[in-house]
CSV table of C-alpha atoms in Angstrom, one decimal:
chain,number,residue,atom,x,y,z
R,1,MET,CA,-48.6,-53.0,7.5
R,2,ALA,CA,-51.3,-50.5,6.7
R,3,ASN,CA,-51.9,-47.7,9.2
R,4,PRO,CA,-55.5,-47.7,10.3
R,5,ARG,CA,-55.3,-44.0,11.0
R,6,PHE,CA,-54.4,-43.3,7.3
R,7,ARG,CA,-57.4,-42.8,5.1
R,8,ARG,CA,-57.3,-43.8,1.4
R,9,GLN,CA,-59.7,-41.0,0.6
R,10,PRO,CA,-58.4,-37.5,0.8
R,11,SER,CA,-59.6,-35.5,3.8
R,12,ARG,CA,-62.1,-32.7,3.5
R,13,PHE,CA,-59.3,-30.2,3.4
R,14,VAL,CA,-57.7,-31.8,0.3
R,15,ARG,CA,-60.9,-31.9,-1.5
R,16,LEU,CA,-61.5,-28.2,-0.7
R,17,ARG,CA,-58.1,-27.1,-1.9
R,18,HIS,CA,-58.8,-26.9,-5.7
R,19,LEU,CA,-62.0,-25.1,-5.0
R,20,VAL,CA,-60.2,-22.5,-2.9
R,21,GLN,CA,-57.5,-22.2,-5.5
R,22,ALA,CA,-60.2,-21.6,-8.2
R,23,ALA,CA,-61.9,-19.1,-6.0
R,24,PHE,CA,-58.7,-17.1,-5.5
R,25,LEU,CA,-58.0,-17.3,-9.2
R,26,LEU,CA,-61.0,-15.1,-9.7
R,27,ALA,CA,-59.5,-12.5,-7.3
R,28,TRP,CA,-56.1,-12.5,-9.1
R,29,LEU,CA,-57.6,-12.3,-12.6
R,30,GLY,CA,-59.0,-8.8,-12.3
R,31,PRO,CA,-62.7,-9.2,-11.6
R,32,PHE,CA,-64.6,-6.2,-13.0
R,33,GLY,CA,-61.4,-5.0,-14.7
R,34,LEU,CA,-59.7,-4.1,-11.5
R,35,ARG,CA,-56.0,-3.2,-11.9
R,36,LEU,CA,-54.8,-2.4,-8.4
R,37,HIS,CA,-51.2,-2.2,-9.4
R,38,THR,CA,-50.3,0.1,-6.5
R,39,PHE,CA,-50.4,-2.9,-4.2
R,40,CYS,CA,-48.7,-6.3,-4.3
R,41,GLY,CA,-50.6,-9.6,-4.1
R,42,PRO,CA,-48.9,-12.3,-2.1
R,43,VAL,CA,-48.8,-14.7,-5.0
R,44,TYR,CA,-46.7,-15.3,-8.1
R,45,HIS,CA,-48.7,-13.7,-10.8
R,46,CYS,CA,-47.1,-11.4,-13.4
R,47,TYR,CA,-48.4,-7.9,-13.4
R,48,ALA,CA,-48.0,-7.7,-17.1
R,49,CYS,CA,-50.7,-10.3,-17.5
R,50,PRO,CA,-53.7,-8.5,-19.1
R,51,LEU,CA,-55.9,-9.6,-16.3
R,52,ALA,CA,-53.6,-9.2,-13.3
R,53,THR,CA,-55.3,-7.5,-10.4
R,54,PHE,CA,-52.2,-6.9,-8.2
R,55,ALA,CA,-48.5,-6.4,-8.8
R,56,CYS,CA,-46.2,-9.5,-8.5
R,57,PRO,CA,-44.2,-9.2,-5.3
R,58,ILE,CA,-41.1,-10.7,-6.9
R,59,GLY,CA,-41.3,-8.4,-9.9
R,60,VAL,CA,-41.6,-5.5,-7.5
R,61,LEU,CA,-38.7,-6.7,-5.3
R,62,ALA,CA,-36.5,-7.1,-8.3
R,63,ASN,CA,-37.5,-3.8,-9.9
R,64,PHE,CA,-37.2,-1.9,-6.6
R,65,SER,CA,-33.8,-3.4,-6.2
R,66,ALA,CA,-32.8,-2.2,-9.6
R,67,LEU,CA,-34.0,1.3,-8.7
R,68,GLY,CA,-32.4,1.2,-5.3
R,69,VAL,CA,-35.6,1.9,-3.5
R,70,SER,CA,-36.8,0.0,-0.3
R,71,PRO,CA,-39.9,-2.1,-1.3
R,72,LEU,CA,-41.8,-1.6,2.0
R,73,ILE,CA,-45.2,-2.4,0.6
R,74,ALA,CA,-44.0,-5.7,-0.9
R,75,LEU,CA,-42.1,-6.6,2.2
R,76,GLY,CA,-45.0,-5.7,4.4
R,77,THR,CA,-47.4,-7.8,2.3
R,78,LEU,CA,-45.1,-10.8,2.3
R,79,LEU,CA,-44.4,-10.5,6.1
R,80,ILE,CA,-48.1,-10.4,6.9
R,81,ALA,CA,-49.1,-13.2,4.4
R,82,GLY,CA,-46.1,-15.3,5.5
R,83,ALA,CA,-46.7,-14.9,9.2
R,84,LEU,CA,-50.4,-15.6,8.9
R,85,VAL,CA,-50.3,-18.7,6.7
R,86,GLY,CA,-46.8,-19.3,5.4
R,87,GLY,CA,-46.7,-22.1,2.7
R,88,PHE,CA,-50.5,-22.2,2.5
R,89,ILE,CA,-50.2,-19.4,0.0
R,90,CYS,CA,-48.3,-21.7,-2.4
R,91,GLY,CA,-50.7,-24.6,-2.0
R,92,TRP,CA,-54.0,-22.9,-1.7
R,93,VAL,CA,-53.8,-19.4,-3.1
R,94,CYS,CA,-51.1,-19.0,-5.8
R,95,PRO,CA,-52.5,-19.2,-9.4
R,96,PHE,CA,-49.3,-20.3,-10.9
R,97,GLY,CA,-49.2,-23.2,-8.4
R,98,PHE,CA,-52.8,-24.0,-9.3
R,99,LEU,CA,-51.9,-24.3,-12.9
R,100,GLN,CA,-49.1,-26.7,-12.1
R,101,ASP,CA,-51.4,-28.7,-9.8
R,102,LEU,CA,-53.9,-29.1,-12.6
R,103,VAL,CA,-51.2,-30.2,-15.2
R,104,ALA,CA,-49.7,-32.6,-12.6
R,105,LYS,CA,-53.0,-34.5,-12.8
R,106,VAL,CA,-52.1,-35.8,-16.2
R,107,PRO,CA,-51.0,-39.4,-15.5
R,108,VAL,CA,-47.4,-39.2,-16.6
R,109,PRO,CA,-44.6,-40.8,-14.4
R,110,LYS,CA,-43.2,-38.0,-12.3
R,111,LEU,CA,-39.6,-37.3,-11.8
R,112,ARG,CA,-38.4,-37.0,-8.2
R,113,LEU,CA,-35.3,-34.9,-7.5
R,114,PRO,CA,-33.4,-34.7,-4.2
R,115,LEU,CA,-35.0,-32.3,-1.8
R,116,GLN,CA,-31.7,-30.4,-1.6
R,117,ALA,CA,-32.5,-29.1,-5.1
R,118,GLY,CA,-35.0,-26.8,-3.3
R,119,TYR,CA,-32.1,-24.7,-2.1
R,120,LEU,CA,-31.8,-23.5,-5.7
R,121,ARG,CA,-34.8,-21.3,-4.9
R,122,TYR,CA,-32.7,-19.2,-2.5
R,123,ALA,CA,-30.0,-18.8,-5.1
R,124,VAL,CA,-32.7,-17.5,-7.5
R,125,LEU,CA,-34.0,-15.2,-4.8
R,126,VAL,CA,-30.6,-13.8,-3.8
R,127,LEU,CA,-29.0,-13.6,-7.2
R,128,LEU,CA,-31.8,-13.0,-9.8
R,129,VAL,CA,-34.1,-11.0,-7.6
R,130,LEU,CA,-31.8,-9.0,-5.4
R,131,VAL,CA,-28.2,-8.9,-6.3
R,132,ILE,CA,-28.1,-8.8,-10.1
R,133,PRO,CA,-30.9,-6.2,-10.4
R,134,TYR,CA,-29.2,-4.0,-7.8
R,135,PHE,CA,-25.8,-4.0,-9.4
R,136,PHE,CA,-26.7,-4.4,-13.1
R,137,GLY,CA,-30.2,-3.0,-13.4
R,138,GLU,CA,-33.2,-4.5,-15.1
R,139,SER,CA,-31.6,-4.7,-18.5
R,140,HIS,CA,-29.3,-7.5,-17.4
R,141,PRO,CA,-30.2,-10.8,-19.1
R,142,LEU,CA,-30.4,-12.6,-15.8
R,143,PHE,CA,-32.9,-10.2,-14.4
R,144,ILE,CA,-35.7,-12.4,-13.0
R,145,CYS,CA,-38.5,-11.0,-15.1
R,146,ARG,CA,-36.5,-11.8,-18.3
R,147,LEU,CA,-36.4,-15.5,-17.3
R,148,CYS,CA,-39.7,-15.9,-15.5
R,149,PRO,CA,-42.0,-18.6,-17.0
R,150,ALA,CA,-45.0,-17.0,-15.2
R,151,GLY,CA,-44.4,-13.8,-17.1
R,152,ALA,CA,-43.9,-15.7,-20.4
R,153,LEU,CA,-47.1,-17.7,-19.9
R,154,GLU,CA,-49.3,-15.1,-18.4
R,155,ALA,CA,-48.1,-12.0,-20.2
R,156,GLY,CA,-45.9,-12.9,-23.1
R,157,LEU,CA,-48.2,-15.5,-24.6
R,158,PRO,CA,-51.3,-13.4,-24.6
R,159,LEU,CA,-49.2,-10.6,-26.0
R,160,ALA,CA,-48.0,-12.9,-28.8
R,161,VAL,CA,-51.5,-14.0,-29.6
R,162,GLN,CA,-52.7,-10.4,-29.6
R,163,ASN,CA,-49.9,-9.4,-31.9
R,164,ALA,CA,-50.7,-12.4,-34.2
R,165,ALA,CA,-54.3,-11.3,-34.3
R,166,GLN,CA,-53.2,-7.9,-35.4
R,167,GLY,CA,-51.1,-9.3,-38.2
R,168,GLN,CA,-47.8,-8.8,-36.4
R,169,SER,CA,-45.2,-11.4,-35.7
R,170,PHE,CA,-46.2,-14.0,-33.1
R,171,TRP,CA,-42.6,-15.2,-32.4
R,172,ASN,CA,-41.1,-11.7,-32.1
R,173,SER,CA,-43.4,-10.8,-29.2
R,174,MET,CA,-41.0,-12.4,-26.7
R,175,SER,CA,-37.3,-12.9,-26.6
R,176,THR,CA,-35.9,-16.3,-27.7
R,177,VAL,CA,-34.8,-16.9,-24.1
R,178,LYS,CA,-38.3,-16.5,-22.8
R,179,TRP,CA,-39.7,-18.8,-25.5
R,180,VAL,CA,-37.2,-21.5,-24.5
R,181,VAL,CA,-37.9,-21.0,-20.8
R,182,LEU,CA,-41.7,-21.3,-21.5
R,183,GLY,CA,-41.2,-24.4,-23.6
R,184,LEU,CA,-39.0,-26.1,-21.0
R,185,PHE,CA,-41.4,-25.1,-18.3
R,186,LEU,CA,-44.5,-26.5,-20.1
R,187,VAL,CA,-42.7,-29.8,-20.6
R,188,ALA,CA,-41.4,-29.9,-17.0
R,189,MET,CA,-44.9,-29.4,-15.6
R,190,PHE,CA,-45.9,-32.8,-17.0
R,191,VAL,CA,-42.9,-34.7,-15.8
R,192,LYS,CA,-42.3,-33.1,-12.4
R,193,TYR,CA,-44.7,-32.1,-9.7
R,194,ARG,CA,-44.7,-28.3,-9.4
R,195,PRO,CA,-41.3,-27.8,-11.1
R,196,TRP,CA,-41.2,-24.1,-10.6
R,197,CYS,CA,-42.3,-24.1,-7.0
R,198,THR,CA,-40.0,-26.9,-5.9
R,199,LEU,CA,-36.9,-25.8,-7.8
R,200,PHE,CA,-36.9,-22.1,-8.6
R,201,CYS,CA,-39.7,-20.1,-7.0
R,202,PRO,CA,-38.2,-17.2,-5.0
R,203,LEU,CA,-41.5,-16.3,-3.5
R,204,GLY,CA,-42.1,-19.9,-2.3
R,205,ALA,CA,-38.6,-19.8,-0.9
R,206,MET,CA,-39.5,-16.8,1.3
R,207,LEU,CA,-43.0,-18.0,2.3
R,208,GLY,CA,-41.7,-21.4,3.1
R,209,LEU,CA,-39.4,-19.9,5.8
R,210,PHE,CA,-42.6,-18.9,7.6
R,211,ASN,CA,-43.9,-22.4,7.9
R,212,ARG,CA,-42.3,-22.8,11.3
R,213,VAL,CA,-43.9,-19.7,12.8
R,214,ALA,CA,-47.0,-19.1,10.8
R,215,VAL,CA,-50.3,-18.6,12.7
R,216,VAL,CA,-51.9,-21.5,10.9
R,217,ARG,CA,-49.7,-24.5,10.8
R,218,LEU,CA,-49.5,-28.3,10.9
R,219,LYS,CA,-48.6,-30.4,13.8
R,220,VAL,CA,-47.9,-34.1,14.3
R,221,ASP,CA,-49.4,-35.8,17.4
R,222,ASP,CA,-46.5,-37.9,18.6
R,223,ARG,CA,-48.8,-40.0,20.7
R,224,MET,CA,-50.7,-41.2,17.6
R,225,CYS,CA,-47.8,-41.3,15.0
R,226,THR,CA,-46.5,-44.8,14.4
R,227,SER,CA,-43.8,-43.8,12.0
R,228,CYS,CA,-45.4,-46.0,9.4
R,229,GLY,CA,-44.2,-43.7,6.5
R,230,ALA,CA,-47.7,-43.5,4.9
R,231,CYS,CA,-47.6,-39.7,5.1
R,232,LYS,CA,-44.3,-39.7,3.2
R,233,SER,CA,-45.7,-41.7,0.4
R,234,ALA,CA,-48.7,-39.4,0.2
R,235,CYS,CA,-46.5,-36.2,0.1
R,236,GLN,CA,-46.2,-35.1,-3.5
R,237,ILE,CA,-43.2,-33.0,-2.8
R,238,GLY,CA,-41.4,-36.0,-1.3
R,239,LEU,CA,-41.1,-34.8,2.3
R,240,ALA,CA,-41.4,-37.0,5.3
R,241,PRO,CA,-44.1,-35.0,7.1
R,242,GLU,CA,-43.7,-36.7,10.5
R,243,LYS,CA,-40.2,-35.2,10.7
R,244,GLN,CA,-40.3,-32.3,8.2
R,245,LEU,CA,-43.6,-30.8,8.8
R,246,ASP,CA,-42.3,-27.2,8.8
R,247,ASP,CA,-39.9,-27.7,5.9
R,248,PRO,CA,-39.7,-24.6,3.7
R,249,LEU,CA,-40.6,-26.8,0.7
R,250,CYS,CA,-43.9,-27.8,2.2
R,251,ILE,CA,-46.8,-26.1,0.3
R,252,ARG,CA,-49.4,-27.3,2.8
R,253,CYS,CA,-51.3,-29.4,0.3
R,254,MET,CA,-52.6,-31.3,3.3
R,255,GLN,CA,-52.3,-34.7,1.7
R,256,CYS,CA,-50.5,-35.8,4.9
R,257,THR,CA,-53.6,-34.9,6.9
R,258,ARG,CA,-55.1,-38.2,5.6
R,259,CYS,CA,-53.4,-39.5,8.7
R,260,ASP,CA,-55.2,-38.6,11.9
R,261,ALA,CA,-51.8,-38.0,13.6
R,262,ILE,CA,-51.3,-34.9,11.5
R,263,GLY,CA,-53.6,-32.0,11.6
R,264,LEU,CA,-54.1,-28.2,11.6
R,265,THR,CA,-53.3,-26.1,14.5
R,266,THR,CA,-52.5,-22.5,15.2
R,267,VAL,CA,-49.3,-21.1,16.7
R,268,PHE,CA,-51.3,-20.1,19.8
R,269,ASP,CA,-52.6,-23.6,20.6
R,270,ARG,CA,-50.8,-25.2,23.5
R,271,GLU,CA,-50.5,-28.9,24.2
R,272,LYS,CA,-53.7,-29.7,22.5
R,273,SER,CA,-54.2,-32.6,20.2
R,274,PRO,CA,-53.4,-31.1,16.8
R,275,ASN,CA,-56.0,-32.7,14.7
R,276,HIS,CA,-59.2,-31.5,16.2
R,277,ALA,CA,-60.3,-29.6,13.2
R,278,ALA,CA,-58.9,-32.0,10.6
R,279,ARG,CA,-60.3,-35.0,12.4
R,280,ALA,CA,-63.7,-33.4,12.8
R,281,GLY,CA,-63.7,-32.7,9.1
R,282,ALA,CA,-62.7,-36.2,8.3
R,283,ASP,CA,-65.3,-37.8,10.6
R,284,SER,CA,-68.0,-35.7,9.0
R,285,SER,CA,-66.9,-36.8,5.5
R,286,ARG,CA,-66.7,-40.5,6.2
F,1,MET,CA,-41.3,-35.4,31.4
F,2,ALA,CA,-42.4,-32.3,33.2
F,3,CYS,CA,-39.3,-30.5,32.0
F,4,GLY,CA,-40.0,-31.6,28.5
F,5,LYS,CA,-43.5,-30.2,28.8
F,6,ARG,CA,-42.2,-27.0,30.1
F,7,GLY,CA,-39.7,-26.8,27.4
F,8,ARG,CA,-42.3,-27.4,24.8
F,9,ARG,CA,-44.5,-24.7,26.3
F,10,THR,CA,-41.6,-22.2,26.2
F,11,LEU,CA,-40.9,-23.1,22.6
F,12,ALA,CA,-44.6,-22.6,21.7
F,13,ARG,CA,-44.6,-19.3,23.5
F,14,GLY,CA,-41.4,-18.2,21.8
F,15,ARG,CA,-42.9,-19.2,18.5
F,16,ALA,CA,-46.1,-17.3,19.1
F,17,THR,CA,-44.0,-14.2,20.1
F,18,VAL,CA,-42.0,-14.4,16.9
F,19,THR,CA,-45.3,-14.7,14.9
F,20,ILE,CA,-46.7,-11.6,16.5
F,21,LEU,CA,-43.5,-9.7,16.0
F,22,LEU,CA,-43.5,-10.6,12.3
F,23,LEU,CA,-47.1,-9.6,11.9
F,24,LEU,CA,-46.4,-6.3,13.6
F,25,ALA,CA,-43.3,-5.7,11.5
F,26,GLY,CA,-45.3,-6.5,8.3
F,27,ALA,CA,-48.1,-4.1,9.4
F,28,ALA,CA,-45.5,-1.4,10.2
F,29,CYS,CA,-43.8,-1.8,6.8
F,30,LEU,CA,-47.0,-1.8,4.9
F,31,SER,CA,-48.5,1.2,6.7
F,32,TYR,CA,-45.3,3.2,6.4
F,33,GLY,CA,-44.9,2.2,2.8
F,34,VAL,CA,-48.5,3.2,1.9
F,35,ALA,CA,-48.7,6.3,4.0
F,36,PHE,CA,-45.3,8.0,4.3
F,37,HIS,CA,-42.6,6.4,2.1
F,38,SER,CA,-41.8,8.5,-1.0
F,39,VAL,CA,-38.8,9.0,-3.3
F,40,PRO,CA,-37.9,11.9,-5.5
F,41,VAL,CA,-38.3,11.2,-9.2
F,42,LEU,CA,-36.9,13.4,-12.0
F,43,PRO,CA,-39.2,14.1,-14.9
F,44,LYS,CA,-38.0,13.0,-18.3
F,45,PRO,CA,-36.6,16.0,-20.1
F,46,ASP,CA,-39.1,16.9,-22.8
F,47,THR,CA,-36.9,17.3,-25.9
F,48,SER,CA,-39.7,17.3,-28.5
F,49,GLU,CA,-39.9,21.1,-28.8
F,50,GLU,CA,-36.3,22.0,-28.2
F,51,GLU,CA,-34.4,23.5,-31.2
F,52,VAL,CA,-31.5,21.2,-32.0
F,53,PRO,CA,-28.9,22.8,-34.1
F,54,GLU,CA,-28.4,20.9,-37.3
F,55,THR,CA,-24.7,21.1,-37.3
F,56,PRO,CA,-22.6,21.4,-34.1
F,57,PRO,CA,-20.6,24.6,-33.6
F,58,GLU,CA,-17.1,24.3,-35.0
F,59,ILE,CA,-14.4,23.9,-32.4
F,60,LEU,CA,-11.0,24.8,-33.7
F,61,PRO,CA,-8.2,22.6,-32.7
F,62,GLU,CA,-5.6,24.2,-30.4
F,63,ASP,CA,-2.9,24.4,-33.0
F,64,GLU,CA,-5.2,26.5,-35.3
F,65,VAL,CA,-6.1,28.8,-32.4
F,66,GLY,CA,-2.5,29.6,-31.8
F,67,PHE,CA,-2.4,29.2,-28.0
F,68,THR,CA,-3.6,26.8,-25.4
F,69,ALA,CA,-5.7,27.4,-22.3
F,70,ASP,CA,-2.6,27.0,-20.1
F,71,GLU,CA,-0.7,29.6,-22.0
F,72,LEU,CA,-3.6,32.0,-21.7
F,73,PHE,CA,-4.6,31.5,-18.1
F,74,GLY,CA,-1.6,29.9,-16.6
F,75,PRO,CA,-1.5,26.4,-15.1
F,76,PRO,CA,-4.3,25.6,-12.7
F,77,SER,CA,-3.3,26.0,-9.1
F,78,GLU,CA,-4.2,23.3,-6.6
F,79,ASP,CA,-6.3,25.7,-4.5
F,80,ALA,CA,-8.4,26.7,-7.4
F,81,PRO,CA,-12.0,25.5,-7.5
F,82,PRO,CA,-12.7,22.8,-10.0
F,83,LEU,CA,-13.6,24.1,-13.4
F,84,LEU,CA,-16.4,21.6,-14.0
F,85,ILE,CA,-19.1,21.4,-11.4
F,86,ASP,CA,-21.0,18.1,-11.2
F,87,LEU,CA,-24.5,19.3,-11.2
F,88,SER,CA,-25.9,15.8,-10.9
F,89,ASP,CA,-25.1,15.8,-7.1
F,90,GLY,CA,-26.8,19.1,-6.5
F,91,PRO,CA,-30.4,19.7,-5.8
F,92,GLU,CA,-32.6,19.3,-8.9
F,93,PRO,CA,-36.3,19.7,-9.2
F,94,GLY,CA,-38.0,16.4,-8.8
F,95,VAL,CA,-41.4,15.2,-7.9
F,96,GLU,CA,-41.8,13.3,-4.6
F,97,MET,CA,-43.6,10.1,-5.6
F,98,SER,CA,-45.2,7.9,-3.1
F,99,GLU,CA,-44.2,4.3,-3.0
F,100,ARG,CA,-47.6,3.3,-4.4
F,101,GLU,CA,-47.0,5.5,-7.4
F,102,VAL,CA,-43.5,4.1,-7.8
F,103,LEU,CA,-45.0,0.6,-7.6
F,104,HIS,CA,-47.4,1.4,-10.3
F,105,GLU,CA,-44.7,3.0,-12.5
F,106,VAL,CA,-42.6,-0.1,-12.0
F,107,THR,CA,-45.3,-2.3,-13.5
F,108,ILE,CA,-45.3,-0.3,-16.7
F,109,GLY,CA,-41.5,0.2,-16.9
F,110,GLY,CA,-41.9,3.8,-16.2
F,111,LEU,CA,-38.8,4.5,-14.1
F,112,GLU,CA,-35.1,4.1,-14.4
F,113,ARG,CA,-32.1,4.7,-12.2
F,114,LEU,CA,-29.6,7.2,-13.4
F,115,PRO,CA,-25.9,6.7,-12.9
F,116,SER,CA,-26.1,9.3,-10.1
F,117,GLY,CA,-28.5,7.0,-8.3
F,118,ARG,CA,-31.5,9.2,-8.9
F,119,LEU,CA,-34.7,8.0,-10.4
F,120,MET,CA,-36.1,9.4,-13.6
F,121,ARG,CA,-39.3,8.7,-15.5
F,122,THR,CA,-38.8,6.9,-18.8
F,123,TYR,CA,-41.6,8.8,-20.5
F,124,VAL,CA,-43.1,12.3,-20.6
F,125,LEU,CA,-46.2,12.6,-18.6
F,126,GLY,CA,-49.2,12.5,-20.8
F,127,GLU,CA,-47.6,10.2,-23.3
F,128,THR,CA,-48.1,6.5,-23.5
F,129,PRO,CA,-45.9,4.7,-20.9
F,130,PRO,CA,-43.4,2.2,-22.4
F,131,SER,CA,-45.3,-1.0,-22.0
F,132,PHE,CA,-47.1,-3.3,-19.6
F,133,CYS,CA,-44.3,-5.8,-20.1
F,134,PRO,CA,-41.0,-4.0,-19.6
F,135,THR,CA,-39.1,-7.2,-20.4
């Protein structure tokens, strides 16, 4: 039976999301030629990209691990960003996520993997970002930057094009491994929703842990929820929001807020109906 | 029911406390990293102007010299100081580099860790850094 509280049309938040992502893209892509590489951005964007404004926090963590230096700036940035908005970074701010969102709009049947596959992200974080760089240095073939599809797409590909324009070899601009990773990733984007974010992203793995305690978060109103499962069918990640609202895999795409029982709240709100803001937005958009 | 409400309130309060602590920890890390944290970095030795001998000096094998070091000086005693001193552990001139500078150097592949654990620039200052894409 259809849930009368569940709207067919996306809520105002969902419609805003791509606009916000596009706006943030301008910030990450070096407006006015800014290259503030002495600071980290909270998003997955390779600093070798010709337009990158900030340094990639994962690249910094891995390289600092290889150097044996404590990455306080990167940690501080991630702690603040995570504690403020948690997974909203992935869904609303990250340029690499935005790209995957756009490609996912191509109407191709999407593969759904078990949610447990998301734990792979922690293996990537621990092994490829922290342990291997620390013990074997950045020259190890499993060093995260050597396998990163964001680096291949945002930095390697422009470099290859630049080299080709200058009469040098296009294919020799990146290692074979990176070309293969890039190819696999480009295909995967079409057949799986956010393949990097849901399976491998070490940054998302960290930020997702903050979903439970972030200042801005989602909440289910138990009095309104009828457990109809409509929110689960709306979730592109495959979560059941009524039970897994704070799951580390949640990127806060807000598709589940089509249901009035789920809405935005802050960690400082107490015993209030969660959906004041969301419902107000929905009402005004109806 | 009342107990459930109280429990929920306690949970919410605990959650808010954790959030505030995380924010404070993040602010502390960021401020300390930006303002105070620094690491010593060795400059890359500039070998461009050094005179390198074309042929290494000849070292005669011991049988051609006619005697060995032990015959000349006697066997080394256990109390004797080591003949080779590992200079890599001693104080060496290095530049204190702030974490922001280290962060910038990292983005251009400008630093490497020596086997001794110290950091060294991979290029001579004034020259072009290795690349914007170290990998």
